[in-house]
Short mmCIF file of C-alpha atoms (C1' of nucleotides) in Angstrom, two decimals:
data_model
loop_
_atom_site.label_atom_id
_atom_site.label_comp_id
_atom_site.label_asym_id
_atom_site.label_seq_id
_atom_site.Cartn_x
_atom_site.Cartn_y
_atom_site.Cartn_z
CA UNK A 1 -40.28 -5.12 4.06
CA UNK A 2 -38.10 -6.83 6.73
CA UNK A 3 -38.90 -8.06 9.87
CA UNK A 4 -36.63 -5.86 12.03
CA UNK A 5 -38.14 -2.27 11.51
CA UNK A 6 -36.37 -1.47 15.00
CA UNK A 7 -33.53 -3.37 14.88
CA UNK A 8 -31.84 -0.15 15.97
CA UNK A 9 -32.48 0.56 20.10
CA UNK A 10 -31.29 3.85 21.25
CA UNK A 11 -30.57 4.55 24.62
CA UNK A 12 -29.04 7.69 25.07
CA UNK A 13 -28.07 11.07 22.29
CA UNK A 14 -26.50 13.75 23.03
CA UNK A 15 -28.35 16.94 23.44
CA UNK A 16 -24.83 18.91 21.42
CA UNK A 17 -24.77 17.30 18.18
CA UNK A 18 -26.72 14.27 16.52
CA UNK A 19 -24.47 11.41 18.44
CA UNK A 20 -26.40 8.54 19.85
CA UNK A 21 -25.75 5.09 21.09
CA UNK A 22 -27.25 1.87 21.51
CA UNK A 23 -27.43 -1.26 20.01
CA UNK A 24 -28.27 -2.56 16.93
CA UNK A 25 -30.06 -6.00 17.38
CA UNK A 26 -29.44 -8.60 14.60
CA UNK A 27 -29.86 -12.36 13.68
CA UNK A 28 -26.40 -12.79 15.19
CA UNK A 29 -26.71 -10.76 18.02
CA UNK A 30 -25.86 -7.10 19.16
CA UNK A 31 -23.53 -4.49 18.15
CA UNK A 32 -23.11 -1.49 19.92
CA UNK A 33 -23.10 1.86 18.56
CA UNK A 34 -21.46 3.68 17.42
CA UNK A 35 -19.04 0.90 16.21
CA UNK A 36 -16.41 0.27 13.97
CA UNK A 37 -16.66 -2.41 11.47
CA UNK A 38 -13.43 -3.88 10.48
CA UNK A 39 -13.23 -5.48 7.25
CA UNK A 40 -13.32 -8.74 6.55
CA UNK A 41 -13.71 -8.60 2.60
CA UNK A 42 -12.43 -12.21 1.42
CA UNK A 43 -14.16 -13.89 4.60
CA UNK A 44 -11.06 -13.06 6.92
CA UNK A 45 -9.77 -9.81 8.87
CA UNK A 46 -6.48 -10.91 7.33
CA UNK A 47 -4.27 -12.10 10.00
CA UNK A 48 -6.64 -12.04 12.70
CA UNK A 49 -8.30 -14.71 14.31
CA UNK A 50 -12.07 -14.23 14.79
CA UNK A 51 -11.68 -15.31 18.32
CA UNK A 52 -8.87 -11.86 18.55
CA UNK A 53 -11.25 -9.61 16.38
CA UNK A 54 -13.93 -10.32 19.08
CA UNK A 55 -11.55 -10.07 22.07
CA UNK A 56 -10.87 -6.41 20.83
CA UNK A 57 -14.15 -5.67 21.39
CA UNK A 58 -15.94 -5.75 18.03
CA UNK A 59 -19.49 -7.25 17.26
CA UNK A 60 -19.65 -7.35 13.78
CA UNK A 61 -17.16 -7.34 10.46
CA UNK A 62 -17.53 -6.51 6.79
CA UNK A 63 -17.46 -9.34 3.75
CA UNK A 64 -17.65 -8.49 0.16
CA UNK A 65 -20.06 -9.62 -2.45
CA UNK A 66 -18.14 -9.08 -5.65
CA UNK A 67 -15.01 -10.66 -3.56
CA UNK A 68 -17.00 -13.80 -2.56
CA UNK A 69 -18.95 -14.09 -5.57
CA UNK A 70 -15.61 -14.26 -7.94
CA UNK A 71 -14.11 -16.70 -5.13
CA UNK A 72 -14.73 -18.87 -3.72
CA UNK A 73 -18.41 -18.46 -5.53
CA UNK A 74 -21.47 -17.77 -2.73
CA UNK A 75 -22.86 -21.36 -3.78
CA UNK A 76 -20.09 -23.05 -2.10
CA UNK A 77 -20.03 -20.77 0.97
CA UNK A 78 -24.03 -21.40 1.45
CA UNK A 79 -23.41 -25.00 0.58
CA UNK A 80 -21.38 -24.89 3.62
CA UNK A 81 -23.57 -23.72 5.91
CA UNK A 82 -23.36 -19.68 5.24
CA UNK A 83 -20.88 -17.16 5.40
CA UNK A 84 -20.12 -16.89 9.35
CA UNK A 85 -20.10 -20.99 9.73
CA UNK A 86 -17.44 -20.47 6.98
CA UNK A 87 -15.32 -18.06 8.32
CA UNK A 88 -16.01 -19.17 12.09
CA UNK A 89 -17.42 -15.86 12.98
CA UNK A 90 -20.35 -16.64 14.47
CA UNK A 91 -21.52 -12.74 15.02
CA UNK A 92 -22.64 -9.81 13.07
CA UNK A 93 -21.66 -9.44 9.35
CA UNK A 94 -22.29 -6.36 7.51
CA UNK A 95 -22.11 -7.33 3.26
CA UNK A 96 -20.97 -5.19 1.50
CA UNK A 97 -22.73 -4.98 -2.59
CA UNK A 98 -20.12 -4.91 -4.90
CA UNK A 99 -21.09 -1.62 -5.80
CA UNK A 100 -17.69 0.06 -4.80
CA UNK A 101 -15.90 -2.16 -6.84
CA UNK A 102 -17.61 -0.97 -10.15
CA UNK A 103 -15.95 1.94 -9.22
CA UNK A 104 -12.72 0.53 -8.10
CA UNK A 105 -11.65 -1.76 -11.04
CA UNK A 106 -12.31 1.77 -13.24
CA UNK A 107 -10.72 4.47 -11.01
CA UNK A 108 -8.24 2.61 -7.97
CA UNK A 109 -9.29 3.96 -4.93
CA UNK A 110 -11.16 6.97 -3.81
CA UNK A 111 -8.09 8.83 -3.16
CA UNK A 112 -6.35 8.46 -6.50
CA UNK A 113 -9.99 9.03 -8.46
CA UNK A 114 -10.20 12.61 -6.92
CA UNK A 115 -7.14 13.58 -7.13
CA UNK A 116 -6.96 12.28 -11.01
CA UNK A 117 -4.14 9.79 -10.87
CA UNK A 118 -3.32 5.58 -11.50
CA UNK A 119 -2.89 3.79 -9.02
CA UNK A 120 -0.22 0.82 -8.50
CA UNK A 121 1.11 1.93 -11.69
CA UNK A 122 -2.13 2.29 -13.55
CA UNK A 123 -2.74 -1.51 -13.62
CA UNK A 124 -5.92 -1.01 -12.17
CA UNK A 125 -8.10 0.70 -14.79
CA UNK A 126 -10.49 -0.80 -16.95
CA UNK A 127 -11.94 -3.93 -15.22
CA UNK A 128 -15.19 -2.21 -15.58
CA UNK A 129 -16.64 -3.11 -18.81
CA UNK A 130 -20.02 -1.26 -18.66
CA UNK A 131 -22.66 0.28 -16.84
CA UNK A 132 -26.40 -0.19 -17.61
CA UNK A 133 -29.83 0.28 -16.22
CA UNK A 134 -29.71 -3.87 -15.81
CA UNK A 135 -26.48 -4.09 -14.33
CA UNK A 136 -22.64 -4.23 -14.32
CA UNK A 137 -20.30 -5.99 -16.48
CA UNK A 138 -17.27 -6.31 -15.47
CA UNK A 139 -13.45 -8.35 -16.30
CA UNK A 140 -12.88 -10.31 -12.99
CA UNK A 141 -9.61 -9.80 -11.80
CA UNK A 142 -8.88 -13.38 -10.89
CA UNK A 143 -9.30 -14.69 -14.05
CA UNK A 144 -10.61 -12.21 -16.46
CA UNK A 145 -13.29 -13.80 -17.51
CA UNK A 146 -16.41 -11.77 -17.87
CA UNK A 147 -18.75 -11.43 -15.02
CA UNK A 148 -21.91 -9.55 -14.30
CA UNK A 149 -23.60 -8.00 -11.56
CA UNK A 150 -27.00 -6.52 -11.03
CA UNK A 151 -29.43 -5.66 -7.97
CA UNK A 152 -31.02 -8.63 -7.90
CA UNK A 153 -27.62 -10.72 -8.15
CA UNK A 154 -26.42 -8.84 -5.60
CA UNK A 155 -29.20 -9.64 -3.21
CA UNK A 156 -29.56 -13.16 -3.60
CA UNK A 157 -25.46 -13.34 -3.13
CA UNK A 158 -26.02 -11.62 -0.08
CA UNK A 159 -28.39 -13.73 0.71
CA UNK A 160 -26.53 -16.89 0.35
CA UNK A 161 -24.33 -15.50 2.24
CA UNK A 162 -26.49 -14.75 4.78
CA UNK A 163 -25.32 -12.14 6.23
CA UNK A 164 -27.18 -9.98 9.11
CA UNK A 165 -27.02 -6.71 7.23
CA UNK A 166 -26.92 -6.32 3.22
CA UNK A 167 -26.26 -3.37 1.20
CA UNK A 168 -28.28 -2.30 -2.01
CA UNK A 169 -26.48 -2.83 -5.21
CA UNK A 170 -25.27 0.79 -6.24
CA UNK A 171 -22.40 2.78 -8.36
CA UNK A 172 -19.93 4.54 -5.95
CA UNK A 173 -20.65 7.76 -7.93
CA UNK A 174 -16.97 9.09 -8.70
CA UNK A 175 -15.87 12.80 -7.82
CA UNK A 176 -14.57 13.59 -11.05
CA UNK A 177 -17.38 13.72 -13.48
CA UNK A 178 -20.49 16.07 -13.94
CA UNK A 179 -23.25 17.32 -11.61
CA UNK A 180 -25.44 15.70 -14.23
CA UNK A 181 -23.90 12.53 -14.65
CA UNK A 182 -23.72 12.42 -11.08
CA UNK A 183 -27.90 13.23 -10.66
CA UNK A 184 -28.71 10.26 -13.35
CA UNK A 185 -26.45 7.52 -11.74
CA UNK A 186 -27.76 8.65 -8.13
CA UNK A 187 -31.40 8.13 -9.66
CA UNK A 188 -30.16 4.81 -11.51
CA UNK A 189 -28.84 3.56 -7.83
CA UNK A 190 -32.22 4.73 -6.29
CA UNK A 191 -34.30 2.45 -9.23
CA UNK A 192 -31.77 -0.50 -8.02
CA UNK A 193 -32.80 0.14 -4.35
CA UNK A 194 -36.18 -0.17 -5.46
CA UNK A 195 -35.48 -3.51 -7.19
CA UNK A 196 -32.97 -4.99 -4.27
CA UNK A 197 -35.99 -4.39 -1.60
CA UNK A 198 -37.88 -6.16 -4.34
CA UNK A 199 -36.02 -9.40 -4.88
CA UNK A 200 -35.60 -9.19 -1.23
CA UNK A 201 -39.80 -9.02 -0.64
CA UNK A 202 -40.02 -12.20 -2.56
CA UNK A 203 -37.36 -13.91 -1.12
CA UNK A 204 -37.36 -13.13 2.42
CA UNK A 205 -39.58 -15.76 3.48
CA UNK A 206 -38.03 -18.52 2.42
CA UNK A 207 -34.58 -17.34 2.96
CA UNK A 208 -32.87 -14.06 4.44
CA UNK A 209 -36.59 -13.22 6.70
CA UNK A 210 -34.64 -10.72 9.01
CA UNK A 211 -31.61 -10.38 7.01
CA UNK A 212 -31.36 -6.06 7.54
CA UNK A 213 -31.19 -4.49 4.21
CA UNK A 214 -29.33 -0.85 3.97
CA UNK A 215 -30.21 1.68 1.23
CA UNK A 216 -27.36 3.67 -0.03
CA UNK A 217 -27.43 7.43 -0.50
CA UNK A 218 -25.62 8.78 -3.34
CA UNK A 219 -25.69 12.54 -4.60
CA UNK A 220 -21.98 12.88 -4.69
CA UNK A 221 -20.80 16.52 -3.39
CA UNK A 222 -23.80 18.90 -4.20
CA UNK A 223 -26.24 19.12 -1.25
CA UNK A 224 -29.58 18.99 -3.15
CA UNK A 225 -29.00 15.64 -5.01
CA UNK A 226 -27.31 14.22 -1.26
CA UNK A 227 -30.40 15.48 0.81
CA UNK A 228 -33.02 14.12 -2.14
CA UNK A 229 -31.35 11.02 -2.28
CA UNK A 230 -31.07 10.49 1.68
CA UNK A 231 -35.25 11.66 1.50
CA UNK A 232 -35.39 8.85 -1.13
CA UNK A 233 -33.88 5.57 0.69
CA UNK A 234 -35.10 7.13 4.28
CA UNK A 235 -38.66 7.07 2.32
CA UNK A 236 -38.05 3.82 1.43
CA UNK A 237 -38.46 -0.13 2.97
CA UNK A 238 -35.10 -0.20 3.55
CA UNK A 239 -34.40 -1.00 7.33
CA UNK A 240 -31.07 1.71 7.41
CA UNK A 241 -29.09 3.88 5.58
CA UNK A 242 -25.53 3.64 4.29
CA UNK A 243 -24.06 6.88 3.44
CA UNK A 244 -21.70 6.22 0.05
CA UNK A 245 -20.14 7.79 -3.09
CA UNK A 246 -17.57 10.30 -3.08
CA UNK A 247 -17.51 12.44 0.05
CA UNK A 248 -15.66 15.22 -1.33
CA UNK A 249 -12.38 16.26 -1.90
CA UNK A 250 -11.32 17.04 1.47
CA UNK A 251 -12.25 16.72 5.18
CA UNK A 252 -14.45 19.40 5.64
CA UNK A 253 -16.24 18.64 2.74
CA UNK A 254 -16.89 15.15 3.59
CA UNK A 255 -18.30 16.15 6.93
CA UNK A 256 -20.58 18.54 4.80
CA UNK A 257 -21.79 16.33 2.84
CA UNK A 258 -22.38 13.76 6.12
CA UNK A 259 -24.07 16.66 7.52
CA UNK A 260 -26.55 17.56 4.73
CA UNK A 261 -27.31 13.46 4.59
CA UNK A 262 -27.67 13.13 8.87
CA UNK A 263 -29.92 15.96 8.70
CA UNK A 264 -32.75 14.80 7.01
CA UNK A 265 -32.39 10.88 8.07
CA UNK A 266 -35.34 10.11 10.45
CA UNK A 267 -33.59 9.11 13.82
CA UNK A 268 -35.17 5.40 14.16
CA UNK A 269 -32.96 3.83 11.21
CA UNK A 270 -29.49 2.67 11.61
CA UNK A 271 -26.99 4.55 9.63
CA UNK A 272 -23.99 3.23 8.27
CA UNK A 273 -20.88 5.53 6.60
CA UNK A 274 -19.21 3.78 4.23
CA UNK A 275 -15.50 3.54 3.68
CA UNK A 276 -14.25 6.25 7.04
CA UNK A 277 -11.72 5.73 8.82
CA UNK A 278 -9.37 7.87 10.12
CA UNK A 279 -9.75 8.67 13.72
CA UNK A 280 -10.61 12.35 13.20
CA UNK A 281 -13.55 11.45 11.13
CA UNK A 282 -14.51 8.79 13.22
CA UNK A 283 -14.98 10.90 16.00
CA UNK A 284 -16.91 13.65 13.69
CA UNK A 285 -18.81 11.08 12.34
CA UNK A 286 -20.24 10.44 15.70
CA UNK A 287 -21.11 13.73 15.88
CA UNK A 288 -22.91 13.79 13.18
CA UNK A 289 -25.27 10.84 13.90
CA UNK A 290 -23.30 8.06 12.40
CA UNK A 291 -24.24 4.38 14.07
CA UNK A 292 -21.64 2.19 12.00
CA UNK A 293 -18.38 2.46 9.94
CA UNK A 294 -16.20 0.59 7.70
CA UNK A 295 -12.52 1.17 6.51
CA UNK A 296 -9.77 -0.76 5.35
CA UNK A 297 -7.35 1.71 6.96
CA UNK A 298 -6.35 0.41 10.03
CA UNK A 299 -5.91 -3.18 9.42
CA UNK A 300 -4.25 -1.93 5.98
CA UNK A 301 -2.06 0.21 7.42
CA UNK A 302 -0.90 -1.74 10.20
CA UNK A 303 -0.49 -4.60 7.33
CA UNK A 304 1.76 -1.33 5.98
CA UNK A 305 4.07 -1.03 8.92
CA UNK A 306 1.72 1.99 10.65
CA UNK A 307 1.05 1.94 13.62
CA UNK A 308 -2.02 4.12 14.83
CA UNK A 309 -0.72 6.34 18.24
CA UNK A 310 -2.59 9.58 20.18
CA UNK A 311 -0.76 12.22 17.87
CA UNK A 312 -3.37 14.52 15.57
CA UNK A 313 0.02 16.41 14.34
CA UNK A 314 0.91 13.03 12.50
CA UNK A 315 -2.62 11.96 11.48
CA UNK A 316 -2.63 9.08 14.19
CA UNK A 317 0.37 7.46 12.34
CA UNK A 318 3.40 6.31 13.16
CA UNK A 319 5.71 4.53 10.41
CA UNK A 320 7.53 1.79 11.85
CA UNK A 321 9.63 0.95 9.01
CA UNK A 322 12.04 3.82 9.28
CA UNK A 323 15.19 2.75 10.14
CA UNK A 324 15.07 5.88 12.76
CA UNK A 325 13.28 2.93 14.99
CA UNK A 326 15.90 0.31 14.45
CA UNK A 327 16.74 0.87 17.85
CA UNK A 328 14.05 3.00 19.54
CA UNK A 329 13.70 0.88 22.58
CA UNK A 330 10.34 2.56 23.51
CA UNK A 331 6.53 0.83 23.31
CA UNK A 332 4.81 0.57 20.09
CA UNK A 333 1.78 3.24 21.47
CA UNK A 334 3.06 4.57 24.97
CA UNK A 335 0.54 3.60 27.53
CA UNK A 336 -1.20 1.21 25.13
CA UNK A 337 -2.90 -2.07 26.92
CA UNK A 338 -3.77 -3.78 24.00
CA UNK A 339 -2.70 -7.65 23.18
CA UNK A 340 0.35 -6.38 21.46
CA UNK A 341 1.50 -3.52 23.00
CA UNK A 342 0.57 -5.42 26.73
CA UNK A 343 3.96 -7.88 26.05
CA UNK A 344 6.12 -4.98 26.34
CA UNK A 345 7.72 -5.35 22.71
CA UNK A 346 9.81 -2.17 21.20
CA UNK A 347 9.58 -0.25 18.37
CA UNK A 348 12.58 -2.01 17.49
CA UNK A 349 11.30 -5.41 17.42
CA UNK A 350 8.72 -4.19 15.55
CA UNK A 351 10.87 -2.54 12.65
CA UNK A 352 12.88 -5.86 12.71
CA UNK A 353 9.84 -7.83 11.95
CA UNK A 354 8.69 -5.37 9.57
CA UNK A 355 11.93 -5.64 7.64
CA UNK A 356 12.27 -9.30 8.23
CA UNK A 357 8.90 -9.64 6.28
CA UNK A 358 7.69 -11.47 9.79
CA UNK A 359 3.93 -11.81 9.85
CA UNK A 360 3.66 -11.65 13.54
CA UNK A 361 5.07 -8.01 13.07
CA UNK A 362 1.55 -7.52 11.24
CA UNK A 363 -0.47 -9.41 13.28
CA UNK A 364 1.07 -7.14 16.09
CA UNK A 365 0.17 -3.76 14.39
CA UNK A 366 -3.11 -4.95 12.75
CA UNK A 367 -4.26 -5.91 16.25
CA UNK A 368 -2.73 -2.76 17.84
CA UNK A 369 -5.01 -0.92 15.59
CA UNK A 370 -7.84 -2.59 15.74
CA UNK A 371 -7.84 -2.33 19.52
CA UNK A 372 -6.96 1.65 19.43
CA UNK A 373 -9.94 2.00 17.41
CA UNK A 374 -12.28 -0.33 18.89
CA UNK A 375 -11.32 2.09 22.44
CA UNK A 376 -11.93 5.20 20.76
CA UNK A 377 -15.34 3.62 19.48
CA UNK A 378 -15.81 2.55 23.13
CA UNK A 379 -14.81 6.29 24.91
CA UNK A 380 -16.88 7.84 22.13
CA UNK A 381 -20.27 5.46 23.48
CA UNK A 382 -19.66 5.94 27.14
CA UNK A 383 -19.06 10.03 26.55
CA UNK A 384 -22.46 9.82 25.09
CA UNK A 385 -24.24 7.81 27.28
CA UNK A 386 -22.77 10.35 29.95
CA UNK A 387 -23.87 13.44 28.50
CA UNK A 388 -19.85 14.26 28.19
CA UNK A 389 -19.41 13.92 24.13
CA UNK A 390 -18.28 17.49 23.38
CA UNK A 391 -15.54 16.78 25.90
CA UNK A 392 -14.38 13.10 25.43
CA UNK A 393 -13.86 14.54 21.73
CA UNK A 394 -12.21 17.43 21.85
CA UNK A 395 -10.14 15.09 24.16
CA UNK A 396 -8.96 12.94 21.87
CA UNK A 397 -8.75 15.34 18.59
CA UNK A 398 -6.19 17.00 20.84
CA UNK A 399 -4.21 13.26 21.11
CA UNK A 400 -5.84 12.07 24.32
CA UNK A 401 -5.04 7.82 24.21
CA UNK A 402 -8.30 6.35 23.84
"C1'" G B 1 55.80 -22.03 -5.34
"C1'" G B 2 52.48 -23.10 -9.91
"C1'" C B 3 47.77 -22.49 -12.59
"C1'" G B 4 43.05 -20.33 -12.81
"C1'" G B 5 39.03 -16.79 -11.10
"C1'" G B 6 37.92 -12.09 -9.06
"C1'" A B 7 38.14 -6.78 -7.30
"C1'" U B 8 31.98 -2.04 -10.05
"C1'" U B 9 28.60 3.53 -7.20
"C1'" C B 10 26.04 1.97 0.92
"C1'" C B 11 25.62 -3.84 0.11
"C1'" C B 12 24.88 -7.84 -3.54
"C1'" G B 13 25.44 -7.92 -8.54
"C1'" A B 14 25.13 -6.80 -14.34
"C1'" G B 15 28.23 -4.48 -17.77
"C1'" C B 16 33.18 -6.18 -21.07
"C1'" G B 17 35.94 0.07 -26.35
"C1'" G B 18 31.67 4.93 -27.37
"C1'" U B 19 24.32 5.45 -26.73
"C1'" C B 20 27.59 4.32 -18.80
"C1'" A B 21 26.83 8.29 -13.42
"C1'" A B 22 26.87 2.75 -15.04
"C1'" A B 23 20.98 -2.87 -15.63
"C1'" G B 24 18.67 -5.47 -11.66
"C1'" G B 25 17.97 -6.54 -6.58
"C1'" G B 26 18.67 -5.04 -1.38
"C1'" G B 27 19.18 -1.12 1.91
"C1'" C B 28 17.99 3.87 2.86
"C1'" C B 29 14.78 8.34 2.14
"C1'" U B 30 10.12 10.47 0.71
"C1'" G B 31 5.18 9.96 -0.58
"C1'" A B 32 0.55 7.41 -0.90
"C1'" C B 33 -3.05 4.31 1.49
"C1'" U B 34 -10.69 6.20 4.02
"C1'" G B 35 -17.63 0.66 1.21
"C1'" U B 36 -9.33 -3.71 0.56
"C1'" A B 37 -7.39 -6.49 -7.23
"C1'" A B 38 -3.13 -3.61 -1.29
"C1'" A B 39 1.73 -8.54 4.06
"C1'" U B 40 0.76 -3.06 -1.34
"C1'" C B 41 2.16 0.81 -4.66
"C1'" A B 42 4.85 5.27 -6.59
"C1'" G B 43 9.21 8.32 -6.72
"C1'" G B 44 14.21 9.33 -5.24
"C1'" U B 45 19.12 7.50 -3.97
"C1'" G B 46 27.79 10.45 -6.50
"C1'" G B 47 28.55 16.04 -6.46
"C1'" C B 48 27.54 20.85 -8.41
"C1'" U B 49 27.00 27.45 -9.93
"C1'" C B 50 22.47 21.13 -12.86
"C1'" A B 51 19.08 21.10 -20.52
"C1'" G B 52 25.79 21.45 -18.64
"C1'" C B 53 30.04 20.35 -15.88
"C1'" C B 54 33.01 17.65 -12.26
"C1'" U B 55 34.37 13.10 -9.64
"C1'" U B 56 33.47 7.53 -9.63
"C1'" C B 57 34.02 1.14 -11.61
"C1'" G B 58 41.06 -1.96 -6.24
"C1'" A B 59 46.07 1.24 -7.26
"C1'" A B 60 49.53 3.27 -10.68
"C1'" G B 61 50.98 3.62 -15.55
"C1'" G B 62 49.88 2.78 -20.87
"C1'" U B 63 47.10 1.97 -25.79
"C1'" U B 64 43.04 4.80 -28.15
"C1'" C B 65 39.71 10.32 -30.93
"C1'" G B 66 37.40 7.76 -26.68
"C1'" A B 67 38.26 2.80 -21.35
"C1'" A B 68 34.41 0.28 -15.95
"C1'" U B 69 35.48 -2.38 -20.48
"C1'" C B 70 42.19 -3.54 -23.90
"C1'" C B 71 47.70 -3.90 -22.14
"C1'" U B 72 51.58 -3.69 -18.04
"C1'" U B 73 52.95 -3.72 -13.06
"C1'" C B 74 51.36 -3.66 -8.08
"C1'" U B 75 47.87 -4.72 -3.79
"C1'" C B 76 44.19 -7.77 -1.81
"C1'" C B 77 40.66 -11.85 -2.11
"C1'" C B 78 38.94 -16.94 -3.80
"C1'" G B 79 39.59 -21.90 -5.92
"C1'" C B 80 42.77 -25.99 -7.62
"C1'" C B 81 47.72 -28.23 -7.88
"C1'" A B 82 52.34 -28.69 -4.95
#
RNA sequence: GGCGGGAUUCCCGAGCGGUCAAAGGGGCCUGACUGUAAAUCAGGUGGCUCAGCCUUCGAAGGUUCGAAUCCUUCUCCCGCCA
């Protein structure tokens, strides 16, 4: 059991749906929810300075396990004083298992595993060498040498780390495979929860003492294994609740699935969705009585050339590297006052540093995107706290600028 | 004026008698991207009445069953020598 049974503080939900806000109190300080997490998986938000990733108004950021483990090794990062001395982020950090990549290095991401296709040319299957009841092996994909990873590995990496919040070891269960596969590997993650909490029992006093630890809920798309599972880790020492695995195929069946999970979760533990992302689910997430998110989507795609802008019709995207903007002499987000769009530069400038392979064109668009989100995570809070959710959101589905 | 080298599909650039509508880049277009092996990846990129046909490799002739590839002349580039 960890120290911070409360760590979550709610001050206001709103009487339509299951949305709440807060904050959630941690070694490093505050963040407030609902909040976006951006990633920082290899100990960076690539580009970004922490200083920036702050100034956009976010409190905490995701590192990887399985990334930090293979490089540069968790010894070396807790030799040097811990993960945010290391990185100079001197806030919140959420750690992610390594769980997700057991199912990445097999399947590519969770778009191309549902939809039954290789990614990047199909170099990305087979890293995962086997699943068992102890653990994962796995080929490391900076070296290929053999590596391993189990709950209790994962823990005390986290714990080296030392990050504020760690995630259970679990397997990302995949969409394509069968109800009963599914049920055994959700029961296999739920014995691993049982044995991170463990290892973290014993270890918590003379190391991570009010380190958070977040069970994951598995159960994949079928509502009695997602709502047993969410009764299982809710039941359970673990101080919150990550929602994980495969959400579904589409949309609406991802916010089913959220909505089976939300409904049984007590309301006193944090909840965490993994991996969502797009503003549209952002906002429904909310709704559905999601604290904290994670997704490599908007500092991806702005790495991509997208720009996110108010416009549902286009999924919140805007493509800069079409020559169509080589001269569009308009703002990157009309009406934008973040640090990128606030020095007045053009589409144009943008698509020439885009094509010029500039990183300040990616710096520009990574921060733009961070900052449209971190608003819309800030409009979504204050609708709450102001009894106005229902219409702050139908606000900004229609393409209001948050 | 002389001697060499070169002109290839939007651009650069392979090809050097058939398997070439023509490698490879770039550009352009489309698509993807949701717990980041991702400043990435995939596909397309002469035309059509599209399992075939037509038009393309500076221009015009010629050799050959057959030419972007060989020959002749011409036009224009680029070196070197005068």
């Amino acid at each position: 059991m960890t120290v911070a049974a409360n760590a979550l503080d709610i001050v206001a939900t709103d009487p339509g749906s299951r949305a709440r806000t807060g904050t959630l109190n941690l070694i490093h300080g505050s963040v407030r929810t609902p909040a976006f997490v951006p990633l920082a998986t290899k100990a960076t938000v690539r580009g970004l300075l922490p200083a920036e990733v702050a100034a956009l108004g976010y409190d905490m950021v995701l590192g990887n396990t399985y990334h930090l483990f293979i490089d540069p090794g968790h010894e070396l990062i807790a030799g040097g004083g811990g993960l945010h001395r290391f990185m100079g982020w001197e806030r919140p950090i959420i750690t992610d298992s390594g769980g997700f990549q057991v199912f990445s290095m097999g399947h590519g991401t969770v778009a191309d595993e549902i939809k039954g296709r290789a990614s990047h040319g199909g170099q990305r299957h087979g890293k995962t060498l086997g699943i068992t009841e102890e653990g994962v092996s796995f080929r490391s994909h900076v070296d290929g040498s053999t590596k391993f990873l189990s709950p209790e590995i994962a823990m005390e990496i986290q714990a080296a780390l030392g990050s504020d919040i760690a995630l259970v070891f679990d397997e990302c269960t995949p969409f394509n495979v069968s109800r009963d596969y599914t049920a055994r590997s959700t029961e296999r993650t739920h014995r691993w929860l049982e044995r991170c909490l463990s290892w973290h029992d014993e270890h918590g006093a003379g190391g991570p003492a009010s380190q958070l630890v977040y069970g994951i809920v598995q159960g994949g798309v079928h509502e009695d294994l997602r709502v047993e599972s969410a009764e299982v880790v809710a039941a359970s020492r673990a101080d919150g609740v990550a929602v994980g695995g495969s959400l579904g195929a589409d949309k609406a069946q991802m916010y089913e699935v959220v909505d089976w999970t939300t409904a049984v979760l007590p309301g006193h533990k944090p909840r965490h969705l993994l991996g969502i992302g797009d503003i549209d689910d952002l906002i429904r997430g909310v709704e559905l009585g999601i604290d904290t998110f994670d997704c490599a989507m908007p500092t991806r795609l702005g790495r991509h050339g997208v720009a996110l802008v108010p416009e549902p019709e286009t999924r919140w995207r805007v493509d800069l590297t079409g020559a169509r903007f080589r001269d569009d002499q308009g703002p990157i987000c009309e009406g934008c006052a973040c640090p990128a769009c606030e020095l007045g530069l053009t589409r144009a400038y943008l698509h020439y540093l885009l094509k010029a392979r500039e990183l300040t064109g990616l710096r520009l668009l990574v921060t733009h995107n961070l900052a449209f989100i971190a608003r819309l995570m800030h409009r979504l809070r204050t609708a709450i706290a102001a009894g106005e959710l229902a219409a702050e959101a139908a606000a900004l589905r229609a393409g209001a600028l948050p």
